[in-house]
Short mmCIF file of C-alpha atoms and ligand atoms in Angstrom, two decimals:
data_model
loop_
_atom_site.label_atom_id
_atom_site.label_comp_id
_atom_site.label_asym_id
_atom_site.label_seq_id
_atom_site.Cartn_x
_atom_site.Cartn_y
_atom_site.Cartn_z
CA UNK A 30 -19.96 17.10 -13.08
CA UNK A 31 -17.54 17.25 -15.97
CA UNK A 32 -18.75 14.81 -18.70
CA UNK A 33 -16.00 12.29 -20.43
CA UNK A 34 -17.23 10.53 -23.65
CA UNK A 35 -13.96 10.63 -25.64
CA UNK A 36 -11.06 9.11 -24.28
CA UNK A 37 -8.11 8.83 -25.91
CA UNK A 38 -6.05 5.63 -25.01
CA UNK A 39 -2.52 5.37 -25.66
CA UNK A 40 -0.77 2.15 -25.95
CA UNK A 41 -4.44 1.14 -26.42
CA UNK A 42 -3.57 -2.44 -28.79
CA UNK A 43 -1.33 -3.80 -26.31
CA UNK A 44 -2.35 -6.29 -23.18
CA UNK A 45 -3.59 -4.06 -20.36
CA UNK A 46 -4.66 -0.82 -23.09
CA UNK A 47 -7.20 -3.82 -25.46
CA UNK A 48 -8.91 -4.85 -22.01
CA UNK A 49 -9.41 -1.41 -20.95
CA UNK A 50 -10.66 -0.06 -24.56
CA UNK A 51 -13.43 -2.88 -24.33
CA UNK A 52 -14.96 -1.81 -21.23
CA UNK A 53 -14.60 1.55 -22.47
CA UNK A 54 -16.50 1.07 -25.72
CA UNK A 55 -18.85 -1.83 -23.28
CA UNK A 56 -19.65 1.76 -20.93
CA UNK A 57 -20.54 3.82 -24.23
CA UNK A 58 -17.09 5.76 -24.01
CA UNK A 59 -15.71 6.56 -28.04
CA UNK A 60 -12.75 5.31 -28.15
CA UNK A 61 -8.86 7.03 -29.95
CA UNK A 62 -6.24 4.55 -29.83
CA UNK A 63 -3.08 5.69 -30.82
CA UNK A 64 -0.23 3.06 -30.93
CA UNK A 65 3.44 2.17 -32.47
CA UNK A 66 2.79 -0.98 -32.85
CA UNK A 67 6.34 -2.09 -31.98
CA UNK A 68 5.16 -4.35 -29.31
CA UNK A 69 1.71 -5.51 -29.97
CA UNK A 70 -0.83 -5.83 -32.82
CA UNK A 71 -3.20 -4.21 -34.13
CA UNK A 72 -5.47 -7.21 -34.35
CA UNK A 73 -6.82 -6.75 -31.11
CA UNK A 74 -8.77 -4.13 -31.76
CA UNK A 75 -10.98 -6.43 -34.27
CA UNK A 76 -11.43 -8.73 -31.69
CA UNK A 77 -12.40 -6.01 -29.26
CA UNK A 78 -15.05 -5.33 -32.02
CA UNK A 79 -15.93 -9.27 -32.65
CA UNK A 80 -16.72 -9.32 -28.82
CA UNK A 81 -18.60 -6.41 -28.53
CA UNK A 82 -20.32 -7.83 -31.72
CA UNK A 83 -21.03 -11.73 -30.17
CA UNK A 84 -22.41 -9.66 -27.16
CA UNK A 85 -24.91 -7.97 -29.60
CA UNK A 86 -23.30 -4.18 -28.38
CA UNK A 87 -22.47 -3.49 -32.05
CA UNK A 88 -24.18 -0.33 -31.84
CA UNK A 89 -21.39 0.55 -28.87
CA UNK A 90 -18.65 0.20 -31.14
CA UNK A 91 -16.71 3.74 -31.28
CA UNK A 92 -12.96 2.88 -32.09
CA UNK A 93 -10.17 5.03 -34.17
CA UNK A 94 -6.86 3.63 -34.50
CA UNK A 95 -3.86 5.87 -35.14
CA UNK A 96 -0.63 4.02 -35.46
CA UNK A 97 2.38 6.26 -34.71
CA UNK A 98 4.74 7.19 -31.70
CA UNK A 99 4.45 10.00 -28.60
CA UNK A 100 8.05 10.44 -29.32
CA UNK A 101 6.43 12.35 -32.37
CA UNK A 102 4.30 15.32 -31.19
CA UNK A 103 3.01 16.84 -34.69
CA UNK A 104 1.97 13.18 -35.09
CA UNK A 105 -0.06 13.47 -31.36
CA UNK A 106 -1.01 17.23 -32.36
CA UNK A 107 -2.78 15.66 -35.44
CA UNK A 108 -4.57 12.93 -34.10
CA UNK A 109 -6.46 15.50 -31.14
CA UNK A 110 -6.70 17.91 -34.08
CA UNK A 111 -8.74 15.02 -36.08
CA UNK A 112 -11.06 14.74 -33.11
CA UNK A 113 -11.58 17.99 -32.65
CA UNK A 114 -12.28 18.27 -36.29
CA UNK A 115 -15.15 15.06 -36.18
CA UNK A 116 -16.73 16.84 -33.71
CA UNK A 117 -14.93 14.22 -31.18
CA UNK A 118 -13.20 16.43 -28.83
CA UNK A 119 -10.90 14.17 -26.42
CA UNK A 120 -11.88 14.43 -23.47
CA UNK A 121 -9.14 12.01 -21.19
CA UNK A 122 -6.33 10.30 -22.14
CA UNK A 123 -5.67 7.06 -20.38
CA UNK A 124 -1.99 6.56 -21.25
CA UNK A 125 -0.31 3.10 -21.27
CA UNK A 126 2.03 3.60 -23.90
CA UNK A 127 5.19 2.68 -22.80
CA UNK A 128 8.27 0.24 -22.77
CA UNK A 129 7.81 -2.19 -19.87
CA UNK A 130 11.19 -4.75 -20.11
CA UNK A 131 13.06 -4.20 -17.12
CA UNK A 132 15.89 -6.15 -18.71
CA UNK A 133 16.10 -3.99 -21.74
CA UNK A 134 15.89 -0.65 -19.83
CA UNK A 135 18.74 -1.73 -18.07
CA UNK A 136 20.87 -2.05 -21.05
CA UNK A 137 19.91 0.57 -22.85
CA UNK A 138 18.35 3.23 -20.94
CA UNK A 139 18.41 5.94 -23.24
CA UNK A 140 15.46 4.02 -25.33
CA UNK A 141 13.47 3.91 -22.06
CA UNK A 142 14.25 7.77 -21.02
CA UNK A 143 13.55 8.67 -24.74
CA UNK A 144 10.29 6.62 -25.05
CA UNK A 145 8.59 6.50 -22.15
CA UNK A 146 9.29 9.96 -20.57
CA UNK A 147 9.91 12.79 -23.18
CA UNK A 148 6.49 10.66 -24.98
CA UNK A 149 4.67 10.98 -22.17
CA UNK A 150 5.84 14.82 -22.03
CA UNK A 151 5.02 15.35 -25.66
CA UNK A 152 1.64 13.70 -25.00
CA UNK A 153 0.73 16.65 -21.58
CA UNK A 154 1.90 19.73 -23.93
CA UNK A 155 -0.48 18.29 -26.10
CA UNK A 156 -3.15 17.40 -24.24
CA UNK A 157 -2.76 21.46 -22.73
CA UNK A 158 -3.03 22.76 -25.77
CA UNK A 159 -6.17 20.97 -26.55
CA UNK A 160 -7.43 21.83 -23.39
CA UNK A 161 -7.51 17.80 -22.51
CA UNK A 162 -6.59 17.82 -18.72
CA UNK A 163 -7.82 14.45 -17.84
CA UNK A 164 -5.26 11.77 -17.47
CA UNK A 165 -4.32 8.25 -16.27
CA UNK A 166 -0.86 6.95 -16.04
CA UNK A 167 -0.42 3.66 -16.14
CA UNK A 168 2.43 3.44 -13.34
CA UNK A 169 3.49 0.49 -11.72
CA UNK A 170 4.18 -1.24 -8.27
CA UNK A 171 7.83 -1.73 -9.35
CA UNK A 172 8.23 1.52 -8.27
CA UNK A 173 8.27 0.85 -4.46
CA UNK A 174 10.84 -0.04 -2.15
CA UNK A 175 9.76 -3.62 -1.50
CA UNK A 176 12.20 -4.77 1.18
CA UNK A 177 9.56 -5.49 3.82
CA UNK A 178 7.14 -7.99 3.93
CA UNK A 179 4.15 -5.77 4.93
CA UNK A 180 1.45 -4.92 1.96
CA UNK A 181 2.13 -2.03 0.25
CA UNK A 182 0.01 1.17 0.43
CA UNK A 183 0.77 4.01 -1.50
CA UNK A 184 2.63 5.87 1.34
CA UNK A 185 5.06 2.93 1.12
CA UNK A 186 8.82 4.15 0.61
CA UNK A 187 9.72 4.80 -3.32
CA UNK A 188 12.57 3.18 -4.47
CA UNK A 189 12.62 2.00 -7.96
CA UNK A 190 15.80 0.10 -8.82
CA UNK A 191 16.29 -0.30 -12.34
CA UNK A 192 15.38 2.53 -15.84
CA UNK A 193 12.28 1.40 -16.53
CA UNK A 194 10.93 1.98 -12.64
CA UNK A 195 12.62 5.38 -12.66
CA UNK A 196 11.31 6.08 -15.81
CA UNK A 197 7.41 5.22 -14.38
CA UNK A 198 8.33 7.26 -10.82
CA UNK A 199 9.73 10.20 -13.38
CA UNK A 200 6.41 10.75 -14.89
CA UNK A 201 4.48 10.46 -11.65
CA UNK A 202 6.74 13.09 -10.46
CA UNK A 203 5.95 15.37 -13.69
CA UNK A 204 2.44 14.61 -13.79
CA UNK A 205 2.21 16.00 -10.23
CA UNK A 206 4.17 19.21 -11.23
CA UNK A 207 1.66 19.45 -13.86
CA UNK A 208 -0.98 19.13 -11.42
CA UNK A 209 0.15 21.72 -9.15
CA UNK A 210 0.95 24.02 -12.16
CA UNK A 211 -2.67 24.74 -12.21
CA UNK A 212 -4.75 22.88 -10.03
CA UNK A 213 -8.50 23.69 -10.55
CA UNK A 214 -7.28 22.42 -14.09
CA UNK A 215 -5.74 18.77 -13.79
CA UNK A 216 -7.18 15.28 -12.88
CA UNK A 217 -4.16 13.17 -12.43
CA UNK A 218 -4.49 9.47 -11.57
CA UNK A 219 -1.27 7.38 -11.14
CA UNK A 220 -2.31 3.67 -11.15
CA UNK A 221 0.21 1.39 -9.86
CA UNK A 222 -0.15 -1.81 -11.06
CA UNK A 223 0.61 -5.03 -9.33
CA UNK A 224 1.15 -8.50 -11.73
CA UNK A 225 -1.52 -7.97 -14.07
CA UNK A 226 -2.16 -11.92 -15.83
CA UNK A 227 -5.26 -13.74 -17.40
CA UNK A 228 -7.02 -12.81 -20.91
CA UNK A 229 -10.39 -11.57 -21.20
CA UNK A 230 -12.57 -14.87 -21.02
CA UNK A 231 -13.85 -15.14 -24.43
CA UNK A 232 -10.19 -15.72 -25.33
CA UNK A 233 -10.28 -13.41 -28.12
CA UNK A 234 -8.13 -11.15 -26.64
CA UNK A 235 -4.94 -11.52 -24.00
CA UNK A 236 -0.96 -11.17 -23.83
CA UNK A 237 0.56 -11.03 -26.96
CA UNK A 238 4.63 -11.08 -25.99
CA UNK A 239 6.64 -10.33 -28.72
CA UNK A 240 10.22 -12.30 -28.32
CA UNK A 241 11.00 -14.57 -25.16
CA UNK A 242 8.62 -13.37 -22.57
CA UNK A 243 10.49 -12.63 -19.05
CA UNK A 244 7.05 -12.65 -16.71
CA UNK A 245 6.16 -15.55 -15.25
CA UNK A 246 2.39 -16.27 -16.80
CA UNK A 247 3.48 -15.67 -20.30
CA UNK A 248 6.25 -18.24 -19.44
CA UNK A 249 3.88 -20.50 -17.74
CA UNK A 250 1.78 -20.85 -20.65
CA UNK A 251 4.25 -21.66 -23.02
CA UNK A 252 5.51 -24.52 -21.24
CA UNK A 253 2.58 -26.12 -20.10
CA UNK A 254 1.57 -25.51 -24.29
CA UNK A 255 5.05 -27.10 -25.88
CA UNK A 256 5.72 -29.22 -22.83
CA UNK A 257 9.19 -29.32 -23.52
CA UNK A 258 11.25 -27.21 -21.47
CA UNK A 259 10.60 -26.56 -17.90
CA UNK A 260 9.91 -23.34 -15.66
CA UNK A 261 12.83 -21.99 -14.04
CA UNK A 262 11.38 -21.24 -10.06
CA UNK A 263 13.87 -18.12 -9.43
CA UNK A 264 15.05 -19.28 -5.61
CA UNK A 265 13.68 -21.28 -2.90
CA UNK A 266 15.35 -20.16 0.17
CA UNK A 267 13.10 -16.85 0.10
CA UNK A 268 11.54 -16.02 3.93
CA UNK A 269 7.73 -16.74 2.39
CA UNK A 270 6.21 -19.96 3.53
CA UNK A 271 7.55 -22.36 0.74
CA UNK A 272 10.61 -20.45 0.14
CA UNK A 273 9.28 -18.88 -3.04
CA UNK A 274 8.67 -15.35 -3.89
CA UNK A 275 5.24 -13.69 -2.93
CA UNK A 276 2.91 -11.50 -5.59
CA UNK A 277 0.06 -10.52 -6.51
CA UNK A 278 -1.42 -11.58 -9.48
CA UNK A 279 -4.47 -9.65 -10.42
CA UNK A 280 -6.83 -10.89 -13.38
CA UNK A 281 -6.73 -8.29 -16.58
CA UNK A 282 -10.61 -8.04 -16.54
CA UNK A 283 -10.00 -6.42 -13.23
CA UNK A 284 -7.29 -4.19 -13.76
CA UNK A 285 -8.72 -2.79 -17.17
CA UNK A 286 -12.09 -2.09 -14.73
CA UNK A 287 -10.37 -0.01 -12.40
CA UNK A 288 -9.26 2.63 -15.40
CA UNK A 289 -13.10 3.35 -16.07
CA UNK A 290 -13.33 3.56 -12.30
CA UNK A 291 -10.88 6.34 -12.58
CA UNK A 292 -12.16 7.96 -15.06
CA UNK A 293 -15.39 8.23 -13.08
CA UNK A 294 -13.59 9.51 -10.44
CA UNK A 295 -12.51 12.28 -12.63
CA UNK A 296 -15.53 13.32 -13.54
CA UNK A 297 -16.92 14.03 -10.15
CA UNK A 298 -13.82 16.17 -9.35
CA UNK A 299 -12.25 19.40 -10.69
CA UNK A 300 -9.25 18.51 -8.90
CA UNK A 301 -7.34 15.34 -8.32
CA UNK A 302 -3.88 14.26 -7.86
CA UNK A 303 -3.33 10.85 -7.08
CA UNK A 304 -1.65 7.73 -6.87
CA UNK A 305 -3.48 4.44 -6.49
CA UNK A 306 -2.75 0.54 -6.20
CA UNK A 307 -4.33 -2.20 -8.24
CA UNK A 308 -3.91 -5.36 -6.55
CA UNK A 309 -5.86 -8.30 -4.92
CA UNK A 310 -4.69 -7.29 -1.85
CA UNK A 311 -3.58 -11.19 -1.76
CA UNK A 312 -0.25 -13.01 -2.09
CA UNK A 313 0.37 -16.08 -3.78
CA UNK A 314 3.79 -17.83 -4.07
CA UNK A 315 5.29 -19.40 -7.30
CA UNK A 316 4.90 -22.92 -6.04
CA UNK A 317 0.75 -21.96 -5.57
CA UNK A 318 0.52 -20.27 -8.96
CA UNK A 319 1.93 -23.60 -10.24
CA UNK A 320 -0.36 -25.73 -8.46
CA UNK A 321 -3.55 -23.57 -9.13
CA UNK A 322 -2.63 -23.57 -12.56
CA UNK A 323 -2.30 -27.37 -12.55
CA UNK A 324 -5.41 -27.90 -10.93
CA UNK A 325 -7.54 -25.98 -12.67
CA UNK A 326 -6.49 -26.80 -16.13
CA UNK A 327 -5.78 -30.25 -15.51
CA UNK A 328 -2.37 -30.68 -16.70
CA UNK A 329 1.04 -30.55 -15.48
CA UNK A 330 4.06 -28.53 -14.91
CA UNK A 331 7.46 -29.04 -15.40
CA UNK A 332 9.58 -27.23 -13.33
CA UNK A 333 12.64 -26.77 -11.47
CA UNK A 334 14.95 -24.43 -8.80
CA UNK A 335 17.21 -22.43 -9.84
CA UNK A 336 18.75 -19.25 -8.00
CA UNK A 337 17.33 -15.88 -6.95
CA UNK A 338 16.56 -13.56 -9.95
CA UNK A 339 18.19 -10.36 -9.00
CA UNK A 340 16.22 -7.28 -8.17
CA UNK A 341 13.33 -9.83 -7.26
CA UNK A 342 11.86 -8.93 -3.64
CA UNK A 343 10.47 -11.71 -1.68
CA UNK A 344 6.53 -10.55 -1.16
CA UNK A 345 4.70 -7.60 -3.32
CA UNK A 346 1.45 -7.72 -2.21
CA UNK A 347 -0.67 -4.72 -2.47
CA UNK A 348 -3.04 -2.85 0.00
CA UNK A 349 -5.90 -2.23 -2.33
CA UNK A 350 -7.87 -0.18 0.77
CA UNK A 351 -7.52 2.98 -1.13
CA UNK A 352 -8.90 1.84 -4.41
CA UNK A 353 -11.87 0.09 -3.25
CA UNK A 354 -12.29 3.33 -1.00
CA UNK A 355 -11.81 6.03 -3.56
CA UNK A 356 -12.43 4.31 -6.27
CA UNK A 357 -15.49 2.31 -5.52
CA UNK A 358 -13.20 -0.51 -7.56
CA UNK A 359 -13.38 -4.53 -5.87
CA UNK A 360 -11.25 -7.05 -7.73
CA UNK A 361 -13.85 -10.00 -8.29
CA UNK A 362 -11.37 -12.94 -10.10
CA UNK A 363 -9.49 -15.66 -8.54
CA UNK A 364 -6.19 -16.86 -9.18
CA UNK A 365 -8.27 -19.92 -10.78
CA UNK A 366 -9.94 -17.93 -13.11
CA UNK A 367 -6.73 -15.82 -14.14
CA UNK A 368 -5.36 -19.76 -14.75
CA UNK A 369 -8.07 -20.96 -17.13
CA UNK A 370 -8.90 -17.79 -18.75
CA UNK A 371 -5.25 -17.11 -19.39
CA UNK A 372 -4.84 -21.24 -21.09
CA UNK A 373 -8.12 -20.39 -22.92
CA UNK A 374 -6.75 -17.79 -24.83
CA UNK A 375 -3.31 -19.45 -25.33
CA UNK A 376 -5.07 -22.89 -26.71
CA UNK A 377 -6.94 -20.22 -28.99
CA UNK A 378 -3.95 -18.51 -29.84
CA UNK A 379 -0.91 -20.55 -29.46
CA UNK A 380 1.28 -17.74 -31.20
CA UNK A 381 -0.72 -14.89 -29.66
CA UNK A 382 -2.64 -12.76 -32.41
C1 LIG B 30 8.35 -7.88 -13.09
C2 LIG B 30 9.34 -6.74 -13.02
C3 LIG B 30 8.59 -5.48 -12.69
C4 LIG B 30 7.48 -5.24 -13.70
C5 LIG B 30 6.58 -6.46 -13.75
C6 LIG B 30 5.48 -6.34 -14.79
C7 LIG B 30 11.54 -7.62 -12.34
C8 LIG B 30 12.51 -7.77 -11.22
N1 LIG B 30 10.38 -7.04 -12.02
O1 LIG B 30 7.76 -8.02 -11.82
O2 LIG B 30 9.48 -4.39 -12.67
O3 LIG B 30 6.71 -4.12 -13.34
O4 LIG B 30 7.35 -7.62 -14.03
O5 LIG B 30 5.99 -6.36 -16.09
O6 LIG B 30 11.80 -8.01 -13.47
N2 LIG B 30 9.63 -16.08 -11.73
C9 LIG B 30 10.17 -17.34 -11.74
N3 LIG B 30 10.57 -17.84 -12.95
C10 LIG B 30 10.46 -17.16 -14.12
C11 LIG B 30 9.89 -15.87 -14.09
C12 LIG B 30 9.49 -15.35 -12.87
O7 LIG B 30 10.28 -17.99 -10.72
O8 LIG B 30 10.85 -17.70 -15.17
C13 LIG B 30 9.18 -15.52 -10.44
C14 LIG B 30 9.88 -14.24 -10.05
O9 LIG B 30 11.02 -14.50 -9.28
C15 LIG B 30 8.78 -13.53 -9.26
C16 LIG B 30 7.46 -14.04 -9.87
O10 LIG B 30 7.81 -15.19 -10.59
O11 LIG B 30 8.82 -13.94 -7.94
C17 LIG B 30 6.83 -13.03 -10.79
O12 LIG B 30 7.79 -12.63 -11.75
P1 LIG B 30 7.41 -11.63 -12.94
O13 LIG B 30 6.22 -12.15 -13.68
O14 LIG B 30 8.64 -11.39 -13.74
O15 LIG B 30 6.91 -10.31 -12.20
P2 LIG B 30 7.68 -9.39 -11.11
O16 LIG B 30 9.03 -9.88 -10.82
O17 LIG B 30 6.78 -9.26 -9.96
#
């Protein structure tokens, strides 16, 4: 068994990277964040610490920040040079870092391509010559071809339709060459997220948008907090049962769980390769989310029709089977919880950190 006890997390202040480097540090991982910044805050990693601290786990706190960009790799060379130095040698790299607008990659590409691909290439040559052959990708569901109605398992067609997509399904694709390049020598995990929403429950820590949020929670939450505008429902004429489009939401707490699930996958195996969903496994329309969100926070919603969104699908719904199989992994929250944990950090944050 190959041991893991530093992990080097990339994109590791923003929403999904500050859940996952609190169970990290919660297991008794030491944690290397390395971040821009350009998108999230750096604050989160003192609340990380003030939770870990209310919980009396002080003593588990293990947490470098390195602010800087995988488009740089003397700056990446340094910070697994540091480690190495400290006696910290990094062991995995769980790598979230990454643009994740679809609207923006459409218009300008090149910053996606640039950022998210030749980083994520800078950040394997590194990790090689460190001998650091451990790795999660965060990768998404927006990556499959979701013109059928079925759930989606990993041998589901690809078709990604927009930059940022192709830019996630371009580094599964090099991550696998890397794999196969030498493959008593690579762990490779791909997780493909589905719609990740919710805030840890001590509402110290959650989604932190920068600019006009485009995902529906985020959007949610701000209405039902200035209750002034109202929620645009993208289409009703969709083949689900209310006419409005199908997901599947997945609480944070969850997702962040199933990257320490991989990483204990890893170190049972020499030798993986693979590509994995994290979803519920259940659909829940627009209309429900809105309801659900009512009900359990007691308030209401203002909202209205409008037309499709386009590049929406009408039902993403994951089968998790693999996961749960491979991974030992079992996504515990309801959409309920995701509701109130997600208002309890917005009423404790109203402009995020
Ligand atoms: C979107 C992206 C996807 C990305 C994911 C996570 C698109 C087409 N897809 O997925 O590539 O991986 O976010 O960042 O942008 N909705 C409304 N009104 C709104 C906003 C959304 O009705 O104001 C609806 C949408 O039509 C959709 C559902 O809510 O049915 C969820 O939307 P969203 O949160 O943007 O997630 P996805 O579209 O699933």
């Amino acid at each position: 068994m190959k041991s893991i006890r530093t992990v080097l997390v990339t994109g590791g202040t923003g929403y999904i990277g500050s859940h996952t480097c609190f169970y990290l540090m919660e297991q008794g991982y030491k944690v290397i964040v390395i971040d821009s910044l350009v998108n999230s805050s750096v604050k989160s990693l003192e609340r990380i610490k003030d939770i870990l601290k209310k919980n009396n786990n002080r003593d588990l706190i293990s947490l470098e920040f390195f602010e800087g960009s995988l488009n740089n790799k003397e700056f990446v060379d340094y910070v697994f040079h540091q480690a190495l130095n400290k006696g910290n040698k990094i062991d995995a790299v769980i790598h979230f870092a990454g643009f994740k607008s679809v609207k923006e990659s459409v218009q300008n590409p090149y910053l996606y391509w640039q950022n998210n691909v030749i980083g994520t290439i800078n950040l394997v040559s590194v990790m090689n010559k460190y001998i650091c052959n451990k790795i999660v990708f965060s990768s998404s569901a927006t990556i499959y071809n979701a013109n059928n109605i079925d759930l989606i398992s990993e041998k589901n067609e690809i078709g990604p339709i927009n930059p940022y997509g192709n830019t996630k399904r371009a580094n599964e694709i090099f991550l696998s060459d890397i794999y196969k390049s030498d493959k008593q020598k690579w762990g490779v995990i791909n997780l493909r997220y589905f719609n990740p929403i919710g805030a840890h429950p001590s509402g110290l820590i959650g989604e932190s948008p920068k600019g006009i949020p485009n995902n529906i929670f985020p959007i949610i939450m701000n209405i039902a907090f200035e209750k002034k505008q109202s929620l645009e429902v993208f289409g009703k004429d969709w083949p689900t049962k209310d006419g409005t489009c199908i997901r599947d939401y997945i609480h944070i707490t969850d997702l962040a769980k199933g990257h320490i699930k991989a990483l204990e996958f890893m170190k049972k195996k020499d030798s993986t390769n693979l590509c994995i969903n994290l979803g519920t496994g259940k659909g829940t329309s627009v209309l429900e989310l809105i309801r659900i969100f009512e009900d359990t926070n007691k308030l209401k919603l203002n909202y209205n029709f409008s037309s499709r969104r386009d590049g929406d699908a009408p039902i993403v719904v994951a089968d998790n089977s693999l996961a749960k199989k491979i991974l030992n992994w079992v996504p515990e929250k309801s959409i309920s919880e995701m509701c109130k944990d997600g208002w309890n950090w917005k009423l404790k944050n109203p402009n995020g950190y």
